[in-house]
N, CA and C of each residue as an Amber inpcrd file, in Angstrom:
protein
   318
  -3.3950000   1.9960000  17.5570000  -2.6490000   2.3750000  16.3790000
  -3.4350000   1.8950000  15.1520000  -3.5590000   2.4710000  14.2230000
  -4.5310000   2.3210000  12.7390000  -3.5090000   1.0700000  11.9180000
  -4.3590000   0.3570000  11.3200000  -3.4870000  -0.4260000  10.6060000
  -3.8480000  -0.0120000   9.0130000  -3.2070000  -0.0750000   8.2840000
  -3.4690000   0.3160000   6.7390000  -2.9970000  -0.7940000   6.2770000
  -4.0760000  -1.1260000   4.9580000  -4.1090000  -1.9100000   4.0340000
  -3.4170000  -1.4740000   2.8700000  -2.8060000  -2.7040000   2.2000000
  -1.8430000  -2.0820000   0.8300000  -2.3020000  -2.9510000   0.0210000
  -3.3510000  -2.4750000  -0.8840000  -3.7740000  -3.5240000  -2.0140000
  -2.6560000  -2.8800000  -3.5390000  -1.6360000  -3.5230000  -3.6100000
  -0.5020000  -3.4230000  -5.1120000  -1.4740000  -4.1260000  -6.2240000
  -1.3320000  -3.4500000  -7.2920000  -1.8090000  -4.4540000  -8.1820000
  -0.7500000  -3.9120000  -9.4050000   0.0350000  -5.1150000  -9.9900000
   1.5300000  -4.9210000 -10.7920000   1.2440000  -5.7140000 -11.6840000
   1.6150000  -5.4930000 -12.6520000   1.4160000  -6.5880000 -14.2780000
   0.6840000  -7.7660000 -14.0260000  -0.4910000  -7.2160000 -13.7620000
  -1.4260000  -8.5730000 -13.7940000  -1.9330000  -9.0000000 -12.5590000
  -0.9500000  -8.6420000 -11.4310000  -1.0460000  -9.2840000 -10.0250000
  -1.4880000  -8.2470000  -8.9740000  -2.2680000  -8.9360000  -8.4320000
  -3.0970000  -8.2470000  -7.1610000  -2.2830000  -8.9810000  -5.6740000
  -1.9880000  -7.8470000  -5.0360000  -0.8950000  -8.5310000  -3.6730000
  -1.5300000  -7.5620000  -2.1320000  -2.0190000  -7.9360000  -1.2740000
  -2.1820000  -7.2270000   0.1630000  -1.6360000  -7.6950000   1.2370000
  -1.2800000  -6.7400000   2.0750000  -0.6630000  -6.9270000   3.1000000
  -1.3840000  -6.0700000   3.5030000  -1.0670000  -5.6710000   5.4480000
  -1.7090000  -4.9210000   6.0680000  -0.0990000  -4.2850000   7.2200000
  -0.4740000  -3.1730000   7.7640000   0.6870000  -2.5060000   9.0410000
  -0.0570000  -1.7640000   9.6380000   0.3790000  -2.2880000  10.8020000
   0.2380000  -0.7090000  11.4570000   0.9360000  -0.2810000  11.7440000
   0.7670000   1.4900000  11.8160000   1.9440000   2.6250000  12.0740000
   0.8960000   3.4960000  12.4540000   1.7730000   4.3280000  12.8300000
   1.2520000   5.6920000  13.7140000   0.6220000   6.4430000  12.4250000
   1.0550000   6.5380000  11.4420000   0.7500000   7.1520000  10.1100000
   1.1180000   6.8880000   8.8880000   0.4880000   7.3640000   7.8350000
   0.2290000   6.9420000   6.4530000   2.0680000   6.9770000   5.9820000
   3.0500000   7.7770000   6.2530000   4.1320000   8.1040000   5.6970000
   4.7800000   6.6230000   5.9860000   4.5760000   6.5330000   7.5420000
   5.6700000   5.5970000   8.5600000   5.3860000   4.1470000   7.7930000
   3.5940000   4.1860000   7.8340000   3.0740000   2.6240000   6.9170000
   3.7010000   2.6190000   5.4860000   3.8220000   3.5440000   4.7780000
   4.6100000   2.9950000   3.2550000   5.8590000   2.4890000   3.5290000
   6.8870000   2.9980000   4.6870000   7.8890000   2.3330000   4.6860000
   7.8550000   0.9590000   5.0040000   7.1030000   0.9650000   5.9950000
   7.0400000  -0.5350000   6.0560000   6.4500000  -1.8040000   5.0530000
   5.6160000  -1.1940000   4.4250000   5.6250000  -1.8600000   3.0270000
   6.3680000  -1.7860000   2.4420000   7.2930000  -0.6260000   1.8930000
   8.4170000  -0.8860000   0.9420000   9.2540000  -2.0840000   1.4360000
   9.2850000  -1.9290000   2.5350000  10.8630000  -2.8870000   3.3710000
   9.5740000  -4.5500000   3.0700000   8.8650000  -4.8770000   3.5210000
   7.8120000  -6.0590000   3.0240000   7.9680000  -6.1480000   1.7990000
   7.7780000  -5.5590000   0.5700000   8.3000000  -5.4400000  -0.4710000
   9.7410000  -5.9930000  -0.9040000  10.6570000  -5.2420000  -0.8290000
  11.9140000  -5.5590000  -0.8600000  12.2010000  -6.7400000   0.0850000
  12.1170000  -6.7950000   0.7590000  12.5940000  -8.6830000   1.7470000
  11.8340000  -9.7250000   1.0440000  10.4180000  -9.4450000   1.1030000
   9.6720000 -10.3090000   1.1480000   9.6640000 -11.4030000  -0.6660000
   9.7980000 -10.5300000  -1.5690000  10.0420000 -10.4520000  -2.9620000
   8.7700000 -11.5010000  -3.4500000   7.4770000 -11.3880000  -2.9890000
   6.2250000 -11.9300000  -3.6360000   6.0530000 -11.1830000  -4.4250000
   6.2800000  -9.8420000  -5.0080000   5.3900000 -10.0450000  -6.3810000
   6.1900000 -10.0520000  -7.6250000   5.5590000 -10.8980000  -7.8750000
   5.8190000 -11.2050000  -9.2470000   6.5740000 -10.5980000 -10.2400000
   8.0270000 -10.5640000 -11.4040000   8.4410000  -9.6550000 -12.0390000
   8.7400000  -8.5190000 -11.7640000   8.7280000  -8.0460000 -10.5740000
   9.4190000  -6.5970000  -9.8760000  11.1310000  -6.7970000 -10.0950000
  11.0580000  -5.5190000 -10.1690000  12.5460000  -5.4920000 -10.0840000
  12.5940000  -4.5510000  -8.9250000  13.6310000  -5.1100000  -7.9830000
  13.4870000  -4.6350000  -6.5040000  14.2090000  -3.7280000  -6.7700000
  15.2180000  -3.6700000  -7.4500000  15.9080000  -1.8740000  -7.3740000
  15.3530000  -0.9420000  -8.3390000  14.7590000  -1.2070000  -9.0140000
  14.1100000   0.1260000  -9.3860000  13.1820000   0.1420000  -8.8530000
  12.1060000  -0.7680000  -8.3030000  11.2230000  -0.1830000  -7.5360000
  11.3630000   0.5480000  -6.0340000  12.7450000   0.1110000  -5.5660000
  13.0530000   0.6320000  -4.4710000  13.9500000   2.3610000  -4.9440000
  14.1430000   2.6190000  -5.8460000  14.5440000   3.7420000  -6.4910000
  13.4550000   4.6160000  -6.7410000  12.4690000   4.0200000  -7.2960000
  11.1140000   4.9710000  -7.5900000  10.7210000   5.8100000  -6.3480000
  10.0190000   4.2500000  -5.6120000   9.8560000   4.4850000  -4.5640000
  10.2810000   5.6330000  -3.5630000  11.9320000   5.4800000  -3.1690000
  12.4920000   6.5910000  -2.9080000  12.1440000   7.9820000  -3.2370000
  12.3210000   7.9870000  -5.0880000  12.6880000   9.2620000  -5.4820000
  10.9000000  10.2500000  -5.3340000   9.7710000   8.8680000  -5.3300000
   8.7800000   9.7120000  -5.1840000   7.8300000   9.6880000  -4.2800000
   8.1000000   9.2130000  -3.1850000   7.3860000   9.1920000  -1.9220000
   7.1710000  10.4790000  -1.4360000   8.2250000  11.4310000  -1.5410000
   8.1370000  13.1220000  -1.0150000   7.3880000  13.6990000  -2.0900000
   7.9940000  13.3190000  -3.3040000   7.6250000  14.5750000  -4.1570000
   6.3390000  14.1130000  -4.6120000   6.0480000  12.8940000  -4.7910000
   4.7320000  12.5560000  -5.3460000   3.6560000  11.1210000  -4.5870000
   3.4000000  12.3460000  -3.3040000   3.1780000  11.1320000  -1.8610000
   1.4690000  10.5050000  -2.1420000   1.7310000   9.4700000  -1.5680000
  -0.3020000   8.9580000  -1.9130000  -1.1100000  10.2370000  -1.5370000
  -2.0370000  10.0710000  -2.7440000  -2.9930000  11.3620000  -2.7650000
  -3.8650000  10.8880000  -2.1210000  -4.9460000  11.5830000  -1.3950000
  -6.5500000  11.2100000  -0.7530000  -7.2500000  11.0340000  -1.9700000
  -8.4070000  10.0190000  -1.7020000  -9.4850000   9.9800000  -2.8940000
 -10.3850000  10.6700000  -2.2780000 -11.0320000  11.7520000  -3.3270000
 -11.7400000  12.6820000  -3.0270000 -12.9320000  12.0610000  -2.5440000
 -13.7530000  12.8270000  -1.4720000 -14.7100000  12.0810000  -0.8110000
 -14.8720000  11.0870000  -0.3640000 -13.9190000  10.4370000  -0.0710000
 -13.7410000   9.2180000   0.3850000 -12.5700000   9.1380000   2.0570000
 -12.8250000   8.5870000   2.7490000 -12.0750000   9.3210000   3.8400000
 -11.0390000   8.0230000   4.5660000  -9.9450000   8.0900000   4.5980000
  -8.9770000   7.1080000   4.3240000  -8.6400000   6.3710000   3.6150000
  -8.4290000   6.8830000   2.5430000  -8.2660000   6.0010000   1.4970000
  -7.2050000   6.9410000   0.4210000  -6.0170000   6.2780000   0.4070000
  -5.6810000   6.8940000  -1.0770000  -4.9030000   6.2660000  -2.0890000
  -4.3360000   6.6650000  -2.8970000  -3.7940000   6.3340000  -4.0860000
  -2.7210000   6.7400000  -4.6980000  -1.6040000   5.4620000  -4.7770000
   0.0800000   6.4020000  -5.2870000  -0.2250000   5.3360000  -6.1280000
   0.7390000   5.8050000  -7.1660000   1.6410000   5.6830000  -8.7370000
   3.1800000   5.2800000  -8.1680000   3.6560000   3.6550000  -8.9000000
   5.1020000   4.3720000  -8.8110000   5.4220000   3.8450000 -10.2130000
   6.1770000   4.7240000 -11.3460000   6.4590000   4.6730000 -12.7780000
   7.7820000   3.6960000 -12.7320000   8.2390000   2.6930000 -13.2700000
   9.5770000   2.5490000 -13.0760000   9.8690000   1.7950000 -14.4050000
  10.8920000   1.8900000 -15.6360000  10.6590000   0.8760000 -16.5870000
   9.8140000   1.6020000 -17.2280000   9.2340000   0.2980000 -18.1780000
   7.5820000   0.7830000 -18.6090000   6.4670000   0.1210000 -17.7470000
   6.8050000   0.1200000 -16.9330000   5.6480000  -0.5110000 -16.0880000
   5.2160000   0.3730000 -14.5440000   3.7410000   0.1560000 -14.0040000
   3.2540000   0.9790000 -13.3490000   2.9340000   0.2970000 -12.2790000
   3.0600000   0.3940000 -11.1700000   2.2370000  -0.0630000 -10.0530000
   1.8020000   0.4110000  -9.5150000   0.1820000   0.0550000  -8.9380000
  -0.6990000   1.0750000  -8.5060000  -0.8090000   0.4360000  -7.1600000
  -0.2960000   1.3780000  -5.5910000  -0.7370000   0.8640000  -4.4400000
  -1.9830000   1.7890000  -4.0740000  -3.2620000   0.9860000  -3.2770000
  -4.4380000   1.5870000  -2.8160000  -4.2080000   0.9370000  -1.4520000
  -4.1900000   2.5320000  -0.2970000  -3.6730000   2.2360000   0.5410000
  -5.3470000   2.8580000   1.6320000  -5.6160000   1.9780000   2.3030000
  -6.7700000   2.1620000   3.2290000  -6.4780000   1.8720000   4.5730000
  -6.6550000   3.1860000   5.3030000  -6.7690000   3.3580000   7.0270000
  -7.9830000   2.6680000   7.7240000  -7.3730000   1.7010000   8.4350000
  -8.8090000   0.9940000   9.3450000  -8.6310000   0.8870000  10.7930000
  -9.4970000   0.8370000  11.8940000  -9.4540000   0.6460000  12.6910000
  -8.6380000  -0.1660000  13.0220000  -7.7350000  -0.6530000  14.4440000
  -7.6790000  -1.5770000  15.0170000  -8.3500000  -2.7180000  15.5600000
  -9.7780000  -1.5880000  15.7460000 -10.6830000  -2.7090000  16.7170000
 -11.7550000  -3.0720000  15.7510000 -11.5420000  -3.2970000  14.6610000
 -12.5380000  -4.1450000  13.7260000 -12.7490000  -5.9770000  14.0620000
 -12.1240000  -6.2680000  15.1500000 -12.6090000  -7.5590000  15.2330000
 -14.0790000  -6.9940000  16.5100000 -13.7100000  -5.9970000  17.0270000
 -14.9260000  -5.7620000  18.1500000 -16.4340000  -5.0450000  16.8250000
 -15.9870000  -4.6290000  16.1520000 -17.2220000  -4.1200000  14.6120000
 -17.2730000  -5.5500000  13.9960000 -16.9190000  -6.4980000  14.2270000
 -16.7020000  -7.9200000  13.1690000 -17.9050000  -8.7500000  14.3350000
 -17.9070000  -8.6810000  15.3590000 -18.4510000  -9.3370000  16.6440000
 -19.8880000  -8.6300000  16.7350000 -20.2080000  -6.9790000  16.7250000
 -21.3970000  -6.3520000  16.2830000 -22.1970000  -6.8220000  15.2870000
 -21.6040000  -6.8230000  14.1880000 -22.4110000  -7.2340000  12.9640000
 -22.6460000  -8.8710000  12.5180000 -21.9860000  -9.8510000  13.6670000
 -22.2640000 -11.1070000  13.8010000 -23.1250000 -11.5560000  14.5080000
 -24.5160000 -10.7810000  14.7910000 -25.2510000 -11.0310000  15.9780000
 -26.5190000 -12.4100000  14.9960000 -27.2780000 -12.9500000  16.1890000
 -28.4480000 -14.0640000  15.9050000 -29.3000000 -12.7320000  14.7150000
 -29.8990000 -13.5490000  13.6090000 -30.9550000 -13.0230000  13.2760000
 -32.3060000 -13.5980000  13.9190000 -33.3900000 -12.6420000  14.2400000
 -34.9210000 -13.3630000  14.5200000 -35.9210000 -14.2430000  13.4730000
């Protein structure tokens, strides 16, 4: 199963977590709900961000960054304030790519 990275960055503050889900839709929920329980970042207001959230996950879902291949980028407006999640698809087995690229040098 792919785990995706959620780098938030909200008035000032940079916050990551990681999930895995079967897919990009299933992983935002589970960040929202990390989000809302968890209440690390900073100055959120959990019901409107959980309102945004809601109202624009369908209509205005993370876009792909062009040329770039798992990786994309949502907006959520709430207030006057913006939060930008950058959400990146990675392997599972990056500790076996972490173990490759840890080899002896000669």
């Amino acid at each position: 199963m792919p785990t995706f990275t959620f780098i938030t960055d909200y008035r000032g503050g940079t916050y990551i977590c990681q999930k895995a889900a079967a897919d990009l839709r299933t992983a935002c929920f589970l960040w929202k709900n990390e989000i809302v329980s968890g209440r690390y970042v900073q100055h959120l207001d959990i019901e409107a961000f959980s309102k945004a959230f809601d109202a624009d996950i369908d209509e205005l879902p993370p876009l792909p960054i062009d040329e770039v291949s798992n990786v994309w980028l949502f907006h959520l407006m709430f207030g006057r304030y913006m939060l930008d999640l950058h959400i990146v698809q990675t392997e599972t087995a990056a500790s076996k790519v972490r173990a490759k690229t840890m080899g002896a040098v000669a």
